[in-house]
Amino acid sequence: MKIKIESVRSIGKKTSLLCAFVIEGSDKASGLSELDSKTSDLIKQSLSDMGGKFGKITVIPTKSPAQRIVLAGIGKKEKFTEDTIRFVSGKIAQKARELKLKDFSIILPPSSVFDTLSSASQIVEGCKLSLYKFDKFKSEKENTIPELSIIVPKSEKISKSAKISEIVSDATIFTKSIANLPPNECTPTTLANFAKEMAKKNKMKCSVFSKNELKKQGFGGIIAVGKGSKNEPKMIVLEHLKGKASEKPIVLVGKAVTFDTGGISLKPGAKMDEMKFDKCGGCTVLGIMKAVSELKLPINVVGIIPSVENMPSGESYRPGDIIKLYNGKTAEILNTDAEGRLILADALSYGEKHYKPRAIIDFATLTGACIIALGTNVAAIVSNNEKLKQKIIESSKKTTEEIWELPLNEDYMNMIKSDVADMKNVGIGRSAGTITAAAFLRNAINDTPWVHVDIAGVAWTQEATKEKPYNPKGATGFGVRLILDYLQNI
Ligand code: BES
Ligand code: MN
Ligand code: ZN
């Protein structure tokens, strides 16, 4: 999608669609007052008809210079959030696509109500993300992407902010488009190839650990889970080291189970297809690394993605097995469907040992219990560090990728103690499933500041997912915008 920033003088220029935001109850559409009086009368009438109700899009055919004027309701002032402009911009973009337009223009909302830089970036995010469609496997592709002009009073700083949002949105789309791939098209090997290809384009270092290397170096969790599948496990490591050499990196870890059948503890058939999304954590890390490099952030960031396919076979790991993880701790397997924590534990320990990071953040579609606890619109976080956690919460408020903290204390740590090994890979019954999984991860690191994000409910659109234009059906890319906001602010 091409994006242009234009000055307010171009309100009178030719465009297929000129859109202004309307506050509920207001008799003005900001920016449209400069139009000729005939058009103005038309707008006045439509304004009172549509009333500025949130999400309402009204198309008014006009003559010239704009072929259509669109009024986009943004609701009551008291109800404005960090998502208002993003959400409504998405609706406008989808309207432009529905009308099969080549281009459309949006007038920046008044700076008296919305911060100019944030609204520019939210318009970009809302429009770009809402026009993404997973149509790789459709013979007939119907997705036409119109060009966007953002019309602003003064343009200097806004171009930069729009450019950043373009990179961030492209990274989110990159994440979605890999996460949406079916499991026959995306194995650990293909995922590693996507990572290598992206790294090469961006001149970033990418190493891929093969099954043999993983075995040799003691990645007992990744090897155990990966054993049952013909598609061999991999671990992808991406390095963006553009900060001072003395500065400790931030390590990002993402679970990438390209398909989770549950293994020998086989999952029931219903919705098992959705377990193609069990690689979403890894795809999120991949997208973040892409943007970090394109934004040329002057910091050190490392992305680690353990990737396996969890399959039942004569070679699979079993309930009852005892395995040794990368940090030397042993784990008793009681359920082969609790595989994510095993591969993540190895990757977390490796990240801490090799990079001595100042922070570790991991993303994983880790537990069904997370959906029971928080539903499908809020991710769970568990952390050992107040300061890091607060920063992530701040970013979450800005990007509207909602998170909620769950506690982790000694009592929960005790729930994963095993009679025969250092830990077991499940807790007690179904109690606090999200927290006991996090407790397992907590054992993989020492005292490095850490935030774990369980994205089981939010990584793709599910039954109870709130509809948002910028989250069309399928993978959502949750976490990409969140962590990029955090990384840009340190
Ligand atoms: N990938 C699943 C978690 C999941 C399930 C995410 C459904 C989103 C939707 C994970 O590997 C898993 O199977 N977890 C088990 C753990 C249990 C066996 C302790 C679960 O949540 O049932
Ligand atoms: Mn599982
Ligand atoms: Zn899983």
mmCIF file with all atom_site columns, N, CA, C and O in Angstrom, residues 417-466:
data_model
loop_
_atom_site.group_PDB
_atom_site.id
_atom_site.type_symbol
_atom_site.label_atom_id
_atom_site.label_alt_id
_atom_site.label_comp_id
_atom_site.label_asym_id
_atom_site.label_entity_id
_atom_site.label_seq_id
_atom_site.pdbx_PDB_ins_code
_atom_site.Cartn_x
_atom_site.Cartn_y
_atom_site.Cartn_z
_atom_site.occupancy
_atom_site.B_iso_or_equiv
_atom_site.pdbx_formal_charge
_atom_site.auth_seq_id
_atom_site.auth_comp_id
_atom_site.auth_asym_id
_atom_site.auth_atom_id
_atom_site.pdbx_PDB_model_num
ATOM 1   N N  . LYS A 1 417 ? 6.558   -29.528 41.155 1.00 0.00 ? 417 LYS A N  1
ATOM 2   C CA . LYS A 1 417 ? 7.617   -30.411 41.662 1.00 0.00 ? 417 LYS A CA 1
ATOM 3   C C  . LYS A 1 417 ? 7.249   -31.862 41.347 1.00 0.00 ? 417 LYS A C  1
ATOM 4   O O  . LYS A 1 417 ? 6.094   -32.259 41.441 1.00 0.00 ? 417 LYS A O  1
ATOM 5   N N  . SER A 1 418 ? 8.263   -32.620 40.954 1.00 0.00 ? 418 SER A N  1
ATOM 6   C CA . SER A 1 418 ? 8.023   -34.020 40.584 1.00 0.00 ? 418 SER A CA 1
ATOM 7   C C  . SER A 1 418 ? 8.594   -34.953 41.659 1.00 0.00 ? 418 SER A C  1
ATOM 8   O O  . SER A 1 418 ? 9.532   -34.592 42.353 1.00 0.00 ? 418 SER A O  1
ATOM 9   N N  . ASP A 1 419 ? 8.032   -36.134 41.768 1.00 0.00 ? 419 ASP A N  1
ATOM 10  C CA . ASP A 1 419 ? 8.555   -37.134 42.716 1.00 0.00 ? 419 ASP A CA 1
ATOM 11  C C  . ASP A 1 419 ? 9.867   -37.725 42.222 1.00 0.00 ? 419 ASP A C  1
ATOM 12  O O  . ASP A 1 419 ? 10.684  -38.178 43.002 1.00 0.00 ? 419 ASP A O  1
ATOM 13  N N  . VAL A 1 420 ? 10.040  -37.735 40.907 1.00 0.00 ? 420 VAL A N  1
ATOM 14  C CA . VAL A 1 420 ? 11.174  -38.474 40.347 1.00 0.00 ? 420 VAL A CA 1
ATOM 15  C C  . VAL A 1 420 ? 12.182  -37.616 39.572 1.00 0.00 ? 420 VAL A C  1
ATOM 16  O O  . VAL A 1 420 ? 13.243  -38.092 39.211 1.00 0.00 ? 420 VAL A O  1
ATOM 17  N N  . ALA A 1 421 ? 11.822  -36.360 39.304 1.00 0.00 ? 421 ALA A N  1
ATOM 18  C CA . ALA A 1 421 ? 12.733  -35.457 38.573 1.00 0.00 ? 421 ALA A CA 1
ATOM 19  C C  . ALA A 1 421 ? 12.664  -34.073 39.220 1.00 0.00 ? 421 ALA A C  1
ATOM 20  O O  . ALA A 1 421 ? 11.961  -33.887 40.212 1.00 0.00 ? 421 ALA A O  1
ATOM 21  N N  . ASP A 1 422 ? 13.397  -33.109 38.659 1.00 0.00 ? 422 ASP A N  1
ATOM 22  C CA . ASP A 1 422 ? 13.377  -31.763 39.250 1.00 0.00 ? 422 ASP A CA 1
ATOM 23  C C  . ASP A 1 422 ? 12.003  -31.098 39.103 1.00 0.00 ? 422 ASP A C  1
ATOM 24  O O  . ASP A 1 422 ? 11.568  -30.352 39.963 1.00 0.00 ? 422 ASP A O  1
ATOM 25  N N  . MET A 1 423 ? 11.373  -31.380 37.977 1.00 0.00 ? 423 MET A N  1
ATOM 26  C CA . MET A 1 423 ? 10.048  -30.772 37.725 1.00 0.00 ? 423 MET A CA 1
ATOM 27  C C  . MET A 1 423 ? 9.201   -31.762 36.956 1.00 0.00 ? 423 MET A C  1
ATOM 28  O O  . MET A 1 423 ? 9.716   -32.720 36.400 1.00 0.00 ? 423 MET A O  1
ATOM 29  N N  . LYS A 1 424 ? 7.909   -31.505 36.889 1.00 0.00 ? 424 LYS A N  1
ATOM 30  C CA . LYS A 1 424 ? 7.042   -32.232 35.953 1.00 0.00 ? 424 LYS A CA 1
ATOM 31  C C  . LYS A 1 424 ? 6.455   -31.216 34.989 1.00 0.00 ? 424 LYS A C  1
ATOM 32  O O  . LYS A 1 424 ? 6.386   -30.024 35.315 1.00 0.00 ? 424 LYS A O  1
ATOM 33  N N  . ASN A 1 425 ? 6.042   -31.693 33.835 1.00 0.00 ? 425 ASN A N  1
ATOM 34  C CA . ASN A 1 425 ? 5.626   -30.706 32.816 1.00 0.00 ? 425 ASN A CA 1
ATOM 35  C C  . ASN A 1 425 ? 4.149   -30.343 32.889 1.00 0.00 ? 425 ASN A C  1
ATOM 36  O O  . ASN A 1 425 ? 3.642   -29.664 31.996 1.00 0.00 ? 425 ASN A O  1
ATOM 37  N N  . VAL A 1 426 ? 3.454   -30.773 33.948 1.00 0.00 ? 426 VAL A N  1
ATOM 38  C CA . VAL A 1 426 ? 2.089   -30.280 34.189 1.00 0.00 ? 426 VAL A CA 1
ATOM 39  C C  . VAL A 1 426 ? 1.945   -29.937 35.669 1.00 0.00 ? 426 VAL A C  1
ATOM 40  O O  . VAL A 1 426 ? 2.735   -30.400 36.508 1.00 0.00 ? 426 VAL A O  1
ATOM 41  N N  . GLY A 1 427 ? 0.939   -29.144 35.993 1.00 0.00 ? 427 GLY A N  1
ATOM 42  C CA . GLY A 1 427 ? 0.713   -28.784 37.392 1.00 0.00 ? 427 GLY A CA 1
ATOM 43  C C  . GLY A 1 427 ? -0.156  -29.821 38.081 1.00 0.00 ? 427 GLY A C  1
ATOM 44  O O  . GLY A 1 427 ? -0.046  -31.015 37.804 1.00 0.00 ? 427 GLY A O  1
ATOM 45  N N  . ILE A 1 428 ? -1.036  -29.350 38.976 1.00 0.00 ? 428 ILE A N  1
ATOM 46  C CA . ILE A 1 428 ? -1.938  -30.255 39.699 1.00 0.00 ? 428 ILE A CA 1
ATOM 47  C C  . ILE A 1 428 ? -3.335  -30.101 39.111 1.00 0.00 ? 428 ILE A C  1
ATOM 48  O O  . ILE A 1 428 ? -3.944  -29.035 39.206 1.00 0.00 ? 428 ILE A O  1
ATOM 49  N N  . GLY A 1 429 ? -3.805  -31.163 38.469 1.00 0.00 ? 429 GLY A N  1
ATOM 50  C CA . GLY A 1 429 ? -5.123  -31.105 37.823 1.00 0.00 ? 429 GLY A CA 1
ATOM 51  C C  . GLY A 1 429 ? -5.175  -29.932 36.852 1.00 0.00 ? 429 GLY A C  1
ATOM 52  O O  . GLY A 1 429 ? -4.211  -29.686 36.125 1.00 0.00 ? 429 GLY A O  1
ATOM 53  N N  . ARG A 1 430 ? -6.292  -29.213 36.869 1.00 0.00 ? 430 ARG A N  1
ATOM 54  C CA . ARG A 1 430 ? -6.407  -28.088 35.944 1.00 0.00 ? 430 ARG A CA 1
ATOM 55  C C  . ARG A 1 430 ? -6.226  -26.744 36.641 1.00 0.00 ? 430 ARG A C  1
ATOM 56  O O  . ARG A 1 430 ? -6.498  -25.702 36.070 1.00 0.00 ? 430 ARG A O  1
ATOM 57  N N  . SER A 1 431 ? -5.763  -26.817 37.900 1.00 0.00 ? 431 SER A N  1
ATOM 58  C CA . SER A 1 431 ? -5.598  -25.581 38.674 1.00 0.00 ? 431 SER A CA 1
ATOM 59  C C  . SER A 1 431 ? -4.544  -24.663 38.071 1.00 0.00 ? 431 SER A C  1
ATOM 60  O O  . SER A 1 431 ? -3.419  -25.077 37.840 1.00 0.00 ? 431 SER A O  1
ATOM 61  N N  . ALA A 1 432 ? -4.901  -23.425 37.879 1.00 0.00 ? 432 ALA A N  1
ATOM 62  C CA . ALA A 1 432 ? -3.940  -22.379 37.496 1.00 0.00 ? 432 ALA A CA 1
ATOM 63  C C  . ALA A 1 432 ? -2.998  -22.824 36.375 1.00 0.00 ? 432 ALA A C  1
ATOM 64  O O  . ALA A 1 432 ? -1.793  -22.629 36.451 1.00 0.00 ? 432 ALA A O  1
ATOM 65  N N  . GLY A 1 433 ? -3.586  -23.404 35.333 1.00 0.00 ? 433 GLY A N  1
ATOM 66  C CA . GLY A 1 433 ? -2.782  -23.960 34.243 1.00 0.00 ? 433 GLY A CA 1
ATOM 67  C C  . GLY A 1 433 ? -1.826  -22.976 33.588 1.00 0.00 ? 433 GLY A C  1
ATOM 68  O O  . GLY A 1 433 ? -0.711  -23.340 33.198 1.00 0.00 ? 433 GLY A O  1
ATOM 69  N N  . THR A 1 434 ? -2.250  -21.729 33.456 1.00 0.00 ? 434 THR A N  1
ATOM 70  C CA . THR A 1 434 ? -1.382  -20.738 32.813 1.00 0.00 ? 434 THR A CA 1
ATOM 71  C C  . THR A 1 434 ? -0.183  -20.415 33.714 1.00 0.00 ? 434 THR A C  1
ATOM 72  O O  . THR A 1 434 ? 0.936   -20.225 33.241 1.00 0.00 ? 434 THR A O  1
ATOM 73  N N  . ILE A 1 435 ? -0.447  -20.382 35.016 1.00 0.00 ? 435 ILE A N  1
ATOM 74  C CA . ILE A 1 435 ? 0.622   -20.019 35.951 1.00 0.00 ? 435 ILE A CA 1
ATOM 75  C C  . ILE A 1 435 ? 1.607   -21.180 36.143 1.00 0.00 ? 435 ILE A C  1
ATOM 76  O O  . ILE A 1 435 ? 2.824   -20.960 36.197 1.00 0.00 ? 435 ILE A O  1
ATOM 77  N N  . THR A 1 436 ? 1.108   -22.406 36.206 1.00 0.00 ? 436 THR A N  1
ATOM 78  C CA . THR A 1 436 ? 2.045   -23.520 36.390 1.00 0.00 ? 436 THR A CA 1
ATOM 79  C C  . THR A 1 436 ? 2.941   -23.687 35.154 1.00 0.00 ? 436 THR A C  1
ATOM 80  O O  . THR A 1 436 ? 4.103   -24.067 35.270 1.00 0.00 ? 436 THR A O  1
ATOM 81  N N  . ALA A 1 437 ? 2.389   -23.358 33.987 1.00 0.00 ? 437 ALA A N  1
ATOM 82  C CA . ALA A 1 437 ? 3.229   -23.384 32.775 1.00 0.00 ? 437 ALA A CA 1
ATOM 83  C C  . ALA A 1 437 ? 4.323   -22.323 32.884 1.00 0.00 ? 437 ALA A C  1
ATOM 84  O O  . ALA A 1 437 ? 5.489   -22.565 32.568 1.00 0.00 ? 437 ALA A O  1
ATOM 85  N N  . ALA A 1 438 ? 3.934   -21.130 33.371 1.00 0.00 ? 438 ALA A N  1
ATOM 86  C CA . ALA A 1 438 ? 4.910   -20.052 33.549 1.00 0.00 ? 438 ALA A CA 1
ATOM 87  C C  . ALA A 1 438 ? 5.941   -20.446 34.616 1.00 0.00 ? 438 ALA A C  1
ATOM 88  O O  . ALA A 1 438 ? 7.128   -20.098 34.492 1.00 0.00 ? 438 ALA A O  1
ATOM 89  N N  . ALA A 1 439 ? 5.491   -21.177 35.626 1.00 0.00 ? 439 ALA A N  1
ATOM 90  C CA . ALA A 1 439 ? 6.409   -21.611 36.693 1.00 0.00 ? 439 ALA A CA 1
ATOM 91  C C  . ALA A 1 439 ? 7.498   -22.505 36.106 1.00 0.00 ? 439 ALA A C  1
ATOM 92  O O  . ALA A 1 439 ? 8.669   -22.437 36.497 1.00 0.00 ? 439 ALA A O  1
ATOM 93  N N  . PHE A 1 440 ? 7.093   -23.329 35.147 1.00 0.00 ? 440 PHE A N  1
ATOM 94  C CA . PHE A 1 440 ? 8.066   -24.199 34.483 1.00 0.00 ? 440 PHE A CA 1
ATOM 95  C C  . PHE A 1 440 ? 9.110   -23.347 33.756 1.00 0.00 ? 440 PHE A C  1
ATOM 96  O O  . PHE A 1 440 ? 10.310  -23.584 33.833 1.00 0.00 ? 440 PHE A O  1
ATOM 97  N N  . LEU A 1 441 ? 8.650   -22.309 33.063 1.00 0.00 ? 441 LEU A N  1
ATOM 98  C CA . LEU A 1 441 ? 9.570   -21.410 32.336 1.00 0.00 ? 441 LEU A CA 1
ATOM 99  C C  . LEU A 1 441 ? 10.483  -20.668 33.317 1.00 0.00 ? 441 LEU A C  1
ATOM 100 O O  . LEU A 1 441 ? 11.674  -20.456 33.057 1.00 0.00 ? 441 LEU A O  1
ATOM 101 N N  . ARG A 1 442 ? 9.911   -20.267 34.436 1.00 0.00 ? 442 ARG A N  1
ATOM 102 C CA . ARG A 1 442 ? 10.675  -19.521 35.449 1.00 0.00 ? 442 ARG A CA 1
ATOM 103 C C  . ARG A 1 442 ? 11.904  -20.325 35.895 1.00 0.00 ? 442 ARG A C  1
ATOM 104 O O  . ARG A 1 442 ? 12.950  -19.764 36.203 1.00 0.00 ? 442 ARG A O  1
ATOM 105 N N  . ASN A 1 443 ? 11.757  -21.653 35.911 1.00 0.00 ? 443 ASN A N  1
ATOM 106 C CA . ASN A 1 443 ? 12.862  -22.535 36.291 1.00 0.00 ? 443 ASN A CA 1
ATOM 107 C C  . ASN A 1 443 ? 13.994  -22.558 35.275 1.00 0.00 ? 443 ASN A C  1
ATOM 108 O O  . ASN A 1 443 ? 15.080  -23.050 35.559 1.00 0.00 ? 443 ASN A O  1
ATOM 109 N N  . ALA A 1 444 ? 13.704  -22.070 34.073 1.00 0.00 ? 444 ALA A N  1
ATOM 110 C CA . ALA A 1 444 ? 14.718  -22.131 33.009 1.00 0.00 ? 444 ALA A CA 1
ATOM 111 C C  . ALA A 1 444 ? 15.697  -20.974 33.077 1.00 0.00 ? 444 ALA A C  1
ATOM 112 O O  . ALA A 1 444 ? 16.749  -21.006 32.446 1.00 0.00 ? 444 ALA A O  1
ATOM 113 N N  . ILE A 1 445 ? 15.325  -19.911 33.814 1.00 0.00 ? 445 ILE A N  1
ATOM 114 C CA . ILE A 1 445 ? 16.232  -18.759 33.908 1.00 0.00 ? 445 ILE A CA 1
ATOM 115 C C  . ILE A 1 445 ? 16.601  -18.486 35.365 1.00 0.00 ? 445 ILE A C  1
ATOM 116 O O  . ILE A 1 445 ? 15.941  -18.977 36.282 1.00 0.00 ? 445 ILE A O  1
ATOM 117 N N  . ASN A 1 446 ? 17.664  -17.711 35.546 1.00 0.00 ? 446 ASN A N  1
ATOM 118 C CA . ASN A 1 446 ? 18.039  -17.315 36.902 1.00 0.00 ? 446 ASN A CA 1
ATOM 119 C C  . ASN A 1 446 ? 17.297  -16.028 37.253 1.00 0.00 ? 446 ASN A C  1
ATOM 120 O O  . ASN A 1 446 ? 16.088  -16.046 37.249 1.00 0.00 ? 446 ASN A O  1
ATOM 121 N N  . ASP A 1 447 ? 18.032  -14.911 37.437 1.00 0.00 ? 447 ASP A N  1
ATOM 122 C CA . ASP A 1 447 ? 17.297  -13.724 37.846 1.00 0.00 ? 447 ASP A CA 1
ATOM 123 C C  . ASP A 1 447 ? 17.212  -12.623 36.799 1.00 0.00 ? 447 ASP A C  1
ATOM 124 O O  . ASP A 1 447 ? 16.959  -11.468 37.108 1.00 0.00 ? 447 ASP A O  1
ATOM 125 N N  . THR A 1 448 ? 17.405  -12.963 35.551 1.00 0.00 ? 448 THR A N  1
ATOM 126 C CA . THR A 1 448 ? 17.244  -11.979 34.468 1.00 0.00 ? 448 THR A CA 1
ATOM 127 C C  . THR A 1 448 ? 15.801  -11.470 34.475 1.00 0.00 ? 448 THR A C  1
ATOM 128 O O  . THR A 1 448 ? 14.872  -12.276 34.581 1.00 0.00 ? 448 THR A O  1
ATOM 129 N N  . PRO A 1 449 ? 15.618  -10.135 34.373 1.00 0.00 ? 449 PRO A N  1
ATOM 130 C CA . PRO A 1 449 ? 14.249  -9.609  34.257 1.00 0.00 ? 449 PRO A CA 1
ATOM 131 C C  . PRO A 1 449 ? 13.523  -10.284 33.089 1.00 0.00 ? 449 PRO A C  1
ATOM 132 O O  . PRO A 1 449 ? 14.066  -10.376 31.984 1.00 0.00 ? 449 PRO A O  1
ATOM 133 N N  . TRP A 1 450 ? 12.322  -10.749 33.363 1.00 0.00 ? 450 TRP A N  1
ATOM 134 C CA . TRP A 1 450 ? 11.627  -11.598 32.373 1.00 0.00 ? 450 TRP A CA 1
ATOM 135 C C  . TRP A 1 450 ? 10.139  -11.299 32.364 1.00 0.00 ? 450 TRP A C  1
ATOM 136 O O  . TRP A 1 450 ? 9.534   -11.088 33.418 1.00 0.00 ? 450 TRP A O  1
ATOM 137 N N  . VAL A 1 451 ? 9.574   -11.257 31.181 1.00 0.00 ? 451 VAL A N  1
ATOM 138 C CA . VAL A 1 451 ? 8.117   -11.204 31.046 1.00 0.00 ? 451 VAL A CA 1
ATOM 139 C C  . VAL A 1 451 ? 7.703   -12.320 30.092 1.00 0.00 ? 451 VAL A C  1
ATOM 140 O O  . VAL A 1 451 ? 8.262   -12.448 28.994 1.00 0.00 ? 451 VAL A O  1
ATOM 141 N N  . HIS A 1 452 ? 6.755   -13.130 30.552 1.00 0.00 ? 452 HIS A N  1
ATOM 142 C CA . HIS A 1 452 ? 6.205   -14.193 29.705 1.00 0.00 ? 452 HIS A CA 1
ATOM 143 C C  . HIS A 1 452 ? 4.825   -13.741 29.240 1.00 0.00 ? 452 HIS A C  1
ATOM 144 O O  . HIS A 1 452 ? 4.037   -13.253 30.050 1.00 0.00 ? 452 HIS A O  1
ATOM 145 N N  . VAL A 1 453 ? 4.561   -13.870 27.941 1.00 0.00 ? 453 VAL A N  1
ATOM 146 C CA . VAL A 1 453 ? 3.251   -13.469 27.420 1.00 0.00 ? 453 VAL A CA 1
ATOM 147 C C  . VAL A 1 453 ? 2.562   -14.699 26.831 1.00 0.00 ? 453 VAL A C  1
ATOM 148 O O  . VAL A 1 453 ? 3.031   -15.263 25.840 1.00 0.00 ? 453 VAL A O  1
ATOM 149 N N  . ASP A 1 454 ? 1.474   -15.129 27.469 1.00 0.00 ? 454 ASP A N  1
ATOM 150 C CA . ASP A 1 454 ? 0.710   -16.277 26.954 1.00 0.00 ? 454 ASP A CA 1
ATOM 151 C C  . ASP A 1 454 ? -0.347  -15.736 25.987 1.00 0.00 ? 454 ASP A C  1
ATOM 152 O O  . ASP A 1 454 ? -1.305  -15.070 26.386 1.00 0.00 ? 454 ASP A O  1
ATOM 153 N N  . ILE A 1 455 ? -0.145  -16.017 24.702 1.00 0.00 ? 455 ILE A N  1
ATOM 154 C CA . ILE A 1 455 ? -1.015  -15.449 23.661 1.00 0.00 ? 455 ILE A CA 1
ATOM 155 C C  . ILE A 1 455 ? -2.009  -16.478 23.116 1.00 0.00 ? 455 ILE A C  1
ATOM 156 O O  . ILE A 1 455 ? -2.549  -16.315 22.010 1.00 0.00 ? 455 ILE A O  1
ATOM 157 N N  . ALA A 1 456 ? -2.284  -17.533 23.920 1.00 0.00 ? 456 ALA A N  1
ATOM 158 C CA . ALA A 1 456 ? -3.192  -18.591 23.450 1.00 0.00 ? 456 ALA A CA 1
ATOM 159 C C  . ALA A 1 456 ? -4.548  -18.044 23.005 1.00 0.00 ? 456 ALA A C  1
ATOM 160 O O  . ALA A 1 456 ? -5.134  -18.523 22.043 1.00 0.00 ? 456 ALA A O  1
ATOM 161 N N  . GLY A 1 457 ? -5.055  -17.031 23.685 1.00 0.00 ? 457 GLY A N  1
ATOM 162 C CA . GLY A 1 457 ? -6.379  -16.508 23.353 1.00 0.00 ? 457 GLY A CA 1
ATOM 163 C C  . GLY A 1 457 ? -6.391  -15.466 22.255 1.00 0.00 ? 457 GLY A C  1
ATOM 164 O O  . GLY A 1 457 ? -7.410  -15.253 21.602 1.00 0.00 ? 457 GLY A O  1
ATOM 165 N N  . VAL A 1 458 ? -5.267  -14.815 22.059 1.00 0.00 ? 458 VAL A N  1
ATOM 166 C CA . VAL A 1 458 ? -5.267  -13.617 21.206 1.00 0.00 ? 458 VAL A CA 1
ATOM 167 C C  . VAL A 1 458 ? -4.492  -13.743 19.893 1.00 0.00 ? 458 VAL A C  1
ATOM 168 O O  . VAL A 1 458 ? -4.549  -12.837 19.058 1.00 0.00 ? 458 VAL A O  1
ATOM 169 N N  . ALA A 1 459 ? -3.773  -14.850 19.725 1.00 0.00 ? 459 ALA A N  1
ATOM 170 C CA . ALA A 1 459 ? -2.872  -14.965 18.581 1.00 0.00 ? 459 ALA A CA 1
ATOM 171 C C  . ALA A 1 459 ? -3.615  -15.116 17.256 1.00 0.00 ? 459 ALA A C  1
ATOM 172 O O  . ALA A 1 459 ? -3.082  -14.803 16.201 1.00 0.00 ? 459 ALA A O  1
ATOM 173 N N  . TRP A 1 460 ? -4.831  -15.620 17.334 1.00 0.00 ? 460 TRP A N  1
ATOM 174 C CA . TRP A 1 460 ? -5.649  -15.684 16.116 1.00 0.00 ? 460 TRP A CA 1
ATOM 175 C C  . TRP A 1 460 ? -7.108  -15.436 16.511 1.00 0.00 ? 460 TRP A C  1
ATOM 176 O O  . TRP A 1 460 ? -7.439  -15.495 17.691 1.00 0.00 ? 460 TRP A O  1
ATOM 177 N N  . THR A 1 461 ? -7.944  -15.115 15.516 1.00 0.00 ? 461 THR A N  1
ATOM 178 C CA . THR A 1 461 ? -9.340  -14.814 15.837 1.00 0.00 ? 461 THR A CA 1
ATOM 179 C C  . THR A 1 461 ? -10.086 -16.109 16.133 1.00 0.00 ? 461 THR A C  1
ATOM 180 O O  . THR A 1 461 ? -10.009 -17.077 15.377 1.00 0.00 ? 461 THR A O  1
ATOM 181 N N  . GLN A 1 462 ? -10.764 -16.126 17.269 1.00 0.00 ? 462 GLN A N  1
ATOM 182 C CA . GLN A 1 462 ? -11.513 -17.302 17.691 1.00 0.00 ? 462 GLN A CA 1
ATOM 183 C C  . GLN A 1 462 ? -12.971 -16.909 17.899 1.00 0.00 ? 462 GLN A C  1
ATOM 184 O O  . GLN A 1 462 ? -13.344 -15.763 17.662 1.00 0.00 ? 462 GLN A O  1
ATOM 185 N N  . GLU A 1 463 ? -13.750 -17.891 18.366 1.00 0.00 ? 463 GLU A N  1
ATOM 186 C CA . GLU A 1 463 ? -15.196 -17.707 18.523 1.00 0.00 ? 463 GLU A CA 1
ATOM 187 C C  . GLU A 1 463 ? -15.572 -16.388 19.210 1.00 0.00 ? 463 GLU A C  1
ATOM 188 O O  . GLU A 1 463 ? -16.388 -15.622 18.715 1.00 0.00 ? 463 GLU A O  1
ATOM 189 N N  . ALA A 1 464 ? -14.957 -16.121 20.349 1.00 0.00 ? 464 ALA A N  1
ATOM 190 C CA . ALA A 1 464 ? -15.369 -14.959 21.153 1.00 0.00 ? 464 ALA A CA 1
ATOM 191 C C  . ALA A 1 464 ? -14.476 -13.741 20.929 1.00 0.00 ? 464 ALA A C  1
ATOM 192 O O  . ALA A 1 464 ? -14.483 -12.821 21.741 1.00 0.00 ? 464 ALA A O  1
ATOM 193 N N  . THR A 1 465 ? -13.717 -13.744 19.850 1.00 0.00 ? 465 THR A N  1
ATOM 194 C CA . THR A 1 465 ? -12.848 -12.600 19.586 1.00 0.00 ? 465 THR A CA 1
ATOM 195 C C  . THR A 1 465 ? -13.672 -11.395 19.165 1.00 0.00 ? 465 THR A C  1
ATOM 196 O O  . THR A 1 465 ? -14.539 -11.501 18.297 1.00 0.00 ? 465 THR A O  1
ATOM 197 N N  . LYS A 1 466 ? -13.395 -10.259 19.785 1.00 0.00 ? 466 LYS A N  1
ATOM 198 C CA . LYS A 1 466 ? -14.062 -9.009  19.421 1.00 0.00 ? 466 LYS A CA 1
ATOM 199 C C  . LYS A 1 466 ? -13.677 -8.649  17.987 1.00 0.00 ? 466 LYS A C  1
ATOM 200 O O  . LYS A 1 466 ? -12.505 -8.731  17.619 1.00 0.00 ? 466 LYS A O  1
#
